[in-house]
Amino acid sequence: MRENNIIQVRNLSASFNGRDILSDVSFDVFEKDITVILGGSGAGKSVLLKHMLGLYEPREGSIHILGHDMAGLEEKDQKQMYLRMGVFYQNGGLLNSLTVGENIALPLEQHTDLNDELISRIVWTKLQLVNLPNAYGLYPSQLSGGMLKRAALARAIVMDPPLLFCDEPGAGLDPISLASLDKLILNLRAQMGISVVIITHEVSSILRIADRIVFIDEGKVIFEGTLNEGLESNVEHVYQFFEKGKL
Amino acid sequence: MELSGNTLFIKDVLVLSNAEFFIRDSMRLLEDFDQERLEINLDELGLIDTGGVAALDLLKEKMGNKGFEVDYTGGKEDIRRKMEIFSLDNPMVFEGSRKISFFEKIGEGFERIVRDYMSSFLVLTANVVYWSISDIFKSKRQRKGEFYNQAVLIGVNAIWIVAGLAFIIGLVMALQSSAQLRNFGANIYIVDLTVIAMMSEMGPLITAIVVAGRSGSAIAAEIATMKVTSELDALKTMALQPVRFVVVPKMHGSVITLPFLTIIADIMGILGGMFIAFVSLDITPQVFVNRMAETLYNRDIFIGIIKSLVFAVIIVLTGSFYGLRVKEGAEGVGKVTTTAVVVSITLVMVADSIMGLLFY
């Protein structure tokens, strides 16, 4: 059993309006791994992510991230915790009224004492890392879908977080843009040594980037293991998911 | 950090949280540096991130600008690798922040106004005027009932607010004047003052300001939202001219209804004046009407109506122009709406002044 787990989810249960969404969910995310949480629509993936981000309180169970119990955090500690996590939202979540450069600089301006010159250098560096060197002064509405995702990724990593969460990063992208985004995530992991948790159901993407997978079905973890173990799994839903997804 | 000879030793950790202090402290330490070459030694550096690399690069650049030759030496493999990945390999990117001179700014501003505003406003005006006139004779070009809808939205729905506002303004205007006129024993001139001011000036102006605020903003917001949500593109790909399909019915609606609204404003303003004349100056409505017949010429009525037509064109053109210029998604819709109202009211005032000079 590996010991360098940076996320520990134990016996997590959640329900809304009396309906169980997650029940007894337990799994680990290990340092510098790309862990994909997958499952069909309505399986509870997004609710699980919101619990991991501390946006929802667990009904039962616990979530430890980087050694801290997310449920018991004071507001100040929660803020410190958010500074150590990057979150990449499905639709980018960039503020339309700001340029790409201003969007990426925002966390630095708000949470550090860095002067404008240093901030601008860091922003350029991040834009360079996501292959968007010319997007600094452009507004989100002027970017294509793929560029928007890369700009959002640059903002998610601007504070050099050790942990990056990606919520459906490939949604709405064509296969070529998706492959390029996957490559980018792999590069960032190699360059920055970050651990990545990705919520997705894009089989092609999972096959390219996942080290480990956690399969959720009807609010329960039905499989947890490496990608290869998942591909050889006899669990009915996991087998069907990969077989039909390859078609 | 420690300076020994020409070598600056960077120690422990250089990350986002201490990058700012590092720059400040190192520049202070190197204030009296008098060697030709500065070596930045990274052997004792344990951890670096993007912020740390940016700080080192900034220090290197600042010292380089002072004429020193600066090099990095040593460093663990991990540190050197991060230095390589996070260093900016394209210094050209900073070109954008070069200082622009005052005259350059004026020139660029003028060019932008001519290119972005005047030319496209003229093109839009030409299109709208052309289609508005030609479509009168081709009713099939407009959606059925669209003219009626716009006339109701722009004109009919504004009747109460315009009427109420005009009555209050007529009332206040007469009230303020009555005290002065009474001092000179010129009570009867309250009629001349109220009637001429309302008919040729205040009536059209009040109506235009209300319609600009009410319908001008609605026109800009509607067209901007249509652009943001690609509805205008959809119209184009259905072989429909967006200007013709969206703007022309609004132009017809406002050009037809604004003169009627203005007449309503004139009447209500005069009624307000008549009320004050009766209450404050003992001028009966009978006397007021008789005097009005002597004072009012057809010319004053026509001037008011011509003004209202010009204002209608200005309001629709400005709203449409800014609506079509929207760029930045939902945020942009709010921005162009505000600008459209401010600009259309300003243009109405300017046009009113010009027509005032022309007609008197």
Short mmCIF file of C-alpha atoms in Angstrom, two decimals, chain B residues 137-257:
data_model
loop_
_atom_site.label_atom_id
_atom_site.label_comp_id
_atom_site.label_asym_id
_atom_site.label_seq_id
_atom_site.Cartn_x
_atom_site.Cartn_y
_atom_site.Cartn_z
CA PHE B 137 -43.12 49.68 -49.89
CA LYS B 138 -42.25 46.02 -49.25
CA SER B 139 -44.28 44.88 -46.27
CA LYS B 140 -43.25 41.23 -46.75
CA ARG B 141 -39.69 42.05 -45.71
CA GLN B 142 -40.77 42.57 -42.10
CA ARG B 143 -42.19 39.98 -39.75
CA LYS B 144 -45.95 40.27 -39.53
CA GLY B 145 -46.97 42.42 -36.58
CA GLU B 146 -43.41 43.59 -35.85
CA PHE B 147 -44.10 47.24 -36.59
CA TYR B 148 -47.18 47.11 -34.33
CA ASN B 149 -45.15 45.46 -31.52
CA GLN B 150 -42.43 48.06 -31.70
CA ALA B 151 -44.90 50.94 -31.86
CA VAL B 152 -46.55 49.63 -28.69
CA LEU B 153 -43.22 49.01 -26.91
CA ILE B 154 -41.59 52.31 -27.81
CA GLY B 155 -44.60 54.62 -28.01
CA VAL B 156 -47.83 53.42 -26.47
CA ASN B 157 -46.26 51.99 -23.31
CA ALA B 158 -44.48 55.29 -22.70
CA ILE B 159 -47.62 57.45 -22.80
CA TRP B 160 -48.23 57.57 -19.04
CA ILE B 161 -44.69 58.37 -18.02
CA VAL B 162 -44.29 61.02 -20.73
CA ALA B 163 -47.68 62.58 -19.94
CA GLY B 164 -47.05 62.64 -16.19
CA LEU B 165 -43.56 64.05 -16.53
CA ALA B 166 -44.62 66.74 -19.03
CA PHE B 167 -47.48 67.84 -16.77
CA ILE B 168 -45.11 68.21 -13.80
CA ILE B 169 -42.52 70.10 -15.86
CA GLY B 170 -45.18 72.46 -17.29
CA LEU B 171 -46.42 73.01 -13.77
CA VAL B 172 -42.99 73.71 -12.28
CA MET B 173 -41.95 75.95 -15.18
CA ALA B 174 -45.11 78.06 -14.82
CA LEU B 175 -44.78 78.15 -11.03
CA GLN B 176 -41.19 79.43 -11.17
CA SER B 177 -42.08 82.07 -13.78
CA SER B 178 -45.31 83.26 -12.16
CA ALA B 179 -43.58 85.02 -9.26
CA GLN B 180 -41.34 86.99 -11.64
CA LEU B 181 -44.16 87.88 -14.03
CA ARG B 182 -46.38 89.06 -11.16
CA ASN B 183 -43.67 91.54 -10.11
CA PHE B 184 -43.82 93.17 -13.54
CA GLY B 185 -47.59 92.94 -13.85
CA ALA B 186 -47.11 90.75 -16.90
CA ASN B 187 -49.28 87.87 -15.72
CA ILE B 188 -50.76 87.11 -19.11
CA TYR B 189 -47.33 86.29 -20.58
CA ILE B 190 -47.35 83.08 -18.56
CA VAL B 191 -49.36 81.71 -21.52
CA ASP B 192 -46.75 82.71 -24.13
CA LEU B 193 -43.97 81.34 -22.01
CA THR B 194 -45.57 77.99 -21.27
CA VAL B 195 -47.02 77.34 -24.71
CA ILE B 196 -43.99 78.26 -26.81
CA ALA B 197 -41.51 76.59 -24.49
CA MET B 198 -43.52 73.38 -24.33
CA MET B 199 -44.40 73.22 -28.02
CA SER B 200 -41.02 73.91 -29.56
CA GLU B 201 -38.56 72.93 -26.86
CA MET B 202 -39.60 71.12 -23.70
CA GLY B 203 -42.20 68.76 -25.18
CA PRO B 204 -39.90 67.14 -27.77
CA LEU B 205 -36.95 67.15 -25.35
CA ILE B 206 -38.77 65.53 -22.43
CA THR B 207 -40.24 62.90 -24.72
CA ALA B 208 -36.87 62.14 -26.29
CA ILE B 209 -35.12 61.82 -22.92
CA VAL B 210 -37.78 59.47 -21.57
CA VAL B 211 -37.76 57.35 -24.72
CA ALA B 212 -33.93 57.28 -24.81
CA GLY B 213 -33.84 56.04 -21.22
CA ARG B 214 -36.68 53.58 -21.68
CA SER B 215 -36.49 52.30 -25.22
CA GLY B 216 -32.93 53.30 -26.19
CA SER B 217 -31.56 51.08 -23.43
CA ALA B 218 -33.96 48.28 -24.35
CA ILE B 219 -32.90 48.47 -28.01
CA ALA B 220 -29.19 48.35 -27.12
CA ALA B 221 -29.63 45.49 -24.64
CA GLU B 222 -31.82 43.46 -26.99
CA ILE B 223 -29.48 43.76 -29.97
CA ALA B 224 -26.38 43.19 -27.80
CA THR B 225 -27.89 40.04 -26.30
CA MET B 226 -28.83 38.83 -29.76
CA LYS B 227 -25.24 39.32 -30.85
CA VAL B 228 -23.75 37.62 -27.79
CA THR B 229 -26.04 34.62 -28.17
CA SER B 230 -25.26 34.38 -31.91
CA GLU B 231 -28.83 35.19 -32.92
CA LEU B 232 -27.58 37.83 -35.34
CA ASP B 233 -25.23 35.29 -36.92
CA ALA B 234 -28.17 32.91 -37.22
CA LEU B 235 -30.16 35.61 -39.03
CA LYS B 236 -27.27 36.17 -41.42
CA THR B 237 -27.00 32.47 -42.19
CA MET B 238 -30.73 32.44 -42.85
CA ALA B 239 -29.99 35.07 -45.50
CA LEU B 240 -31.68 37.79 -43.44
CA GLN B 241 -30.06 41.20 -43.02
CA PRO B 242 -29.83 41.70 -39.23
CA VAL B 243 -30.08 45.48 -39.55
CA ARG B 244 -33.10 45.21 -41.76
CA PHE B 245 -34.77 42.54 -39.68
CA VAL B 246 -34.07 43.91 -36.21
CA VAL B 247 -33.41 47.65 -36.48
CA VAL B 248 -35.79 48.80 -39.20
CA PRO B 249 -39.03 47.83 -37.37
CA LYS B 250 -37.76 49.74 -34.34
CA MET B 251 -37.03 52.74 -36.52
CA HIS B 252 -40.52 52.64 -38.04
CA GLY B 253 -42.08 52.17 -34.61
CA SER B 254 -40.28 55.10 -33.06
CA VAL B 255 -40.53 57.51 -36.00
CA ILE B 256 -44.30 57.01 -36.10
CA THR B 257 -44.96 57.14 -32.37
#
